Amino acid sequence: MALTLVSAVVSDTGPYRTNNEDVAIAGRRLAVVADGMGGMPDGEVASDLAVRALAPMERLSADDPVAALHAAFNRANEAIGAAAAGSAERQGMGTTMTALLASGSRMVVGHVGDSRCYLLRDGHLRQLTRDDTYVQALVDQGVIRPDQARTHPHRALVTCALQGTPVEPAITVLSHLRGDRFMLCSDGLTDEVDDETIAHLMSTVEEPYECAAALVKAAIAAGSRDNVTVLVADAEPID
């Protein structure tokens, strides 16, 4: 069965930031969240360039969606590199990016950095992406427990991002079913809100926009000091 996405996004600058470096697309075929790297110049420019590079995929079908999404990530990376090369002030700028592309009965997930994609299926929450961070490497090595990662002092240290240098996005393909709910977010959510709370809100708040808003509200209430962006997308049959 061919499915499409019914999606909505909510983004909040947060109470401690003066600008929002998160950029997102909530489409019928394409969902994207990019988070400009804090502490680097022009993070909002990098995230905007990255999302613009993927935007045409909302309108264009591809015989090979995996190759198409991979190529789009490469275009995004190249656009950021070109922008940085043309301005000394933009050296080092970059962004994370996570994207979902609906293709028939399959979903293709592309990922670089520490923005995340989750799947809620039959009441069970599953993280589809792996964070490209120093702290995640410590978890993988058994140095710290997963529950310690959220409060680790170096949790914001990203080890892979779109910055114009060679990068290999992680690409995952899965079958998606009617009733599946996907959620993409910047780390402004997951730094403050645990998986149990995320699962509860995704399971109980029915409408995608209201669900995204509830998750953003939870992050702000928990004391998020970052921009917070949440995109909720439900898989539904194509009319």
XYZ file of C-alpha atoms in Angstrom:
239
model
C 0.000 0.000 0.000
C 1.370 3.417 -0.975
C 1.373 5.830 1.926
C 1.911 9.533 2.351
C 2.767 11.761 5.300
C 0.406 14.036 7.178
C 2.888 16.226 8.966
C 3.239 19.387 11.026
C 6.176 21.197 12.589
C 6.535 23.520 15.569
C 9.729 25.454 16.233
C 10.560 27.706 19.173
C 13.607 29.921 19.602
C 13.539 29.167 23.327
C 13.801 31.597 26.220
C 17.605 31.951 26.128
C 18.407 32.341 22.418
C 18.008 35.427 20.257
C 17.813 33.586 16.914
C 16.546 30.257 15.662
C 19.114 28.117 13.828
C 16.636 25.266 13.217
C 14.979 24.888 9.796
C 12.384 22.278 8.847
C 10.094 21.027 6.073
C 6.826 19.223 6.836
C 5.590 17.850 3.519
C 3.531 14.987 2.132
C 6.554 13.044 0.876
C 9.430 14.769 2.639
C 10.090 15.686 6.259
C 13.345 17.395 7.281
C 14.839 18.945 10.404
C 18.218 20.709 10.313
C 19.908 22.313 13.312
C 22.634 24.871 12.638
C 25.658 24.218 14.801
C 25.746 26.417 17.875
C 29.024 28.155 18.575
C 29.846 28.260 14.866
C 29.227 31.229 12.548
C 25.998 31.471 10.570
C 24.413 28.261 11.799
C 21.052 29.464 10.537
C 22.544 29.965 7.060
C 23.953 26.443 7.010
C 20.683 24.830 8.083
C 18.719 26.870 5.536
C 21.084 25.901 2.703
C 20.848 22.241 3.678
C 17.059 22.166 3.756
C 16.812 24.069 0.469
C 18.954 21.392 -1.168
C 16.464 18.697 -0.120
C 13.252 20.656 -0.768
C 12.834 19.610 -4.461
C 12.411 15.992 -3.358
C 8.923 16.846 -2.120
C 7.832 17.255 -5.756
C 10.075 14.791 -7.589
C 9.706 11.005 -7.567
C 12.802 8.820 -7.810
C 13.307 5.282 -9.125
C 16.022 4.838 -6.495
C 15.017 6.885 -3.422
C 18.103 5.801 -1.463
C 20.473 7.132 -4.121
C 18.333 10.247 -4.541
C 18.403 11.085 -0.834
C 22.126 10.380 -0.620
C 22.743 12.719 -3.555
C 20.589 15.416 -1.950
C 22.663 15.262 1.246
C 25.782 15.639 -0.887
C 24.304 18.700 -2.603
C 23.507 20.199 0.778
C 27.056 19.598 1.968
C 28.495 21.118 -1.193
C 26.271 24.198 -0.901
C 27.484 24.802 2.641
C 31.096 24.337 1.589
C 30.700 26.805 -1.266
C 29.090 29.395 1.000
C 31.853 29.019 3.582
C 34.599 29.240 0.959
C 33.227 32.579 -0.235
C 33.324 34.277 3.172
C 36.003 34.297 5.867
C 33.300 34.959 8.477
C 31.523 31.714 7.565
C 34.487 29.373 7.952
C 33.456 26.356 10.011
C 29.707 26.843 9.673
C 27.671 23.674 9.582
C 24.455 21.900 10.418
C 23.000 18.583 11.435
C 20.197 17.197 9.287
C 17.692 14.348 9.508
C 15.229 13.595 6.717
C 12.458 11.135 5.891
C 11.366 10.427 2.344
C 8.164 8.494 1.692
C 8.466 6.266 -1.371
C 5.537 3.916 -1.947
C 5.349 1.604 1.052
C 8.895 2.413 2.156
C 10.432 5.182 4.210
C 14.023 6.275 3.608
C 15.754 7.954 6.542
C 18.863 10.070 5.996
C 20.899 11.390 8.898
C 24.005 13.380 9.832
C 24.607 14.808 13.312
C 22.468 14.709 16.453
C 19.007 15.660 15.277
C 16.862 12.543 15.601
C 14.105 10.514 14.001
C 11.763 8.310 16.036
C 9.073 5.818 15.054
C 6.021 5.113 17.192
C 4.412 1.826 16.105
C 1.739 0.003 18.086
C 2.543 2.104 21.128
C 6.266 1.321 21.092
C 8.839 4.082 20.533
C 11.988 3.340 18.545
C 14.858 5.701 17.764
C 15.732 5.253 14.086
C 18.895 7.364 14.044
C 22.183 7.142 15.929
C 23.662 10.391 17.235
C 26.974 11.417 15.668
C 28.358 12.699 18.972
C 31.277 12.171 21.320
C 28.880 11.085 24.067
C 27.210 8.460 21.853
C 30.658 7.032 21.148
C 31.186 6.738 24.905
C 27.868 4.874 25.198
C 28.822 2.529 22.346
C 32.144 1.787 24.082
C 30.418 1.072 27.386
C 32.157 3.971 29.132
C 28.853 5.543 30.216
C 25.252 4.341 30.383
C 22.634 5.678 27.928
C 20.815 7.454 30.767
C 24.019 9.355 31.611
C 24.359 10.731 28.081
C 21.603 13.336 28.492
C 23.434 15.080 31.346
C 27.032 14.579 30.206
C 28.947 17.911 30.026
C 30.094 17.160 26.463
C 26.722 15.970 25.117
C 26.630 18.805 22.543
C 29.935 17.796 20.904
C 28.957 16.688 17.390
C 31.459 14.456 15.579
C 29.870 14.553 12.110
C 27.952 17.356 10.398
C 27.382 19.006 7.031
C 30.279 21.485 6.825
C 31.466 21.169 3.244
C 34.058 18.485 3.960
C 33.483 14.855 2.881
C 30.758 13.192 4.922
C 28.775 9.972 4.572
C 25.134 10.245 5.679
C 23.590 7.248 7.392
C 20.769 5.924 5.205
C 18.124 3.503 6.496
C 15.194 1.958 4.624
C 12.153 0.529 6.384
C 8.627 -0.431 5.511
C 6.098 1.904 7.051
C 2.551 0.938 7.892
C -0.725 2.734 8.189
C -0.856 4.142 11.711
C 2.891 4.670 12.031
C 3.853 7.997 13.575
C 7.273 9.503 12.930
C 8.899 12.319 14.867
C 11.943 14.358 13.850
C 13.509 16.810 16.263
C 16.498 18.958 17.065
C 18.467 18.211 20.210
C 16.671 21.015 22.021
C 13.965 18.415 22.665
C 15.979 15.304 23.470
C 18.471 17.065 25.751
C 15.581 17.798 28.125
C 12.763 15.296 27.514
C 13.207 11.564 28.069
C 11.932 8.804 25.783
C 9.149 7.838 28.180
C 7.643 11.319 28.009
C 8.131 11.483 24.249
C 6.339 8.139 23.814
C 3.493 9.217 26.072
C 2.830 12.456 24.198
C 3.185 10.835 20.779
C 0.699 8.150 21.834
C -1.905 10.375 23.457
C -1.958 13.638 21.461
C -3.746 12.693 18.272
C -3.335 15.634 15.886
C 0.223 16.072 14.502
C 0.458 19.832 15.109
C -0.879 19.555 18.650
C 1.512 16.681 19.344
C 4.500 18.666 18.067
C 3.403 21.673 20.133
C 3.060 19.533 23.262
C 6.570 18.161 22.835
C 8.043 21.630 22.332
C 6.162 22.869 25.399
C 7.561 19.977 27.438
C 11.123 20.850 26.413
C 10.694 24.531 27.284
C 9.107 23.636 30.623
C 12.032 21.309 31.381
C 14.439 24.220 30.984
C 15.741 23.859 27.415
C 18.377 26.489 26.681
C 18.408 25.730 22.957
C 16.118 26.171 19.970
C 13.494 23.414 19.965
C 12.011 22.021 16.747
C 9.647 19.053 16.546
C 8.060 17.592 13.408
C 5.366 14.929 13.709
C 4.351 12.931 10.627
C 1.612 10.288 10.400
C 1.639 7.650 7.648
C -1.704 7.488 5.826
C -2.909 5.888 2.557
C -2.692 8.030 -0.563
C -6.154 9.188 -1.638
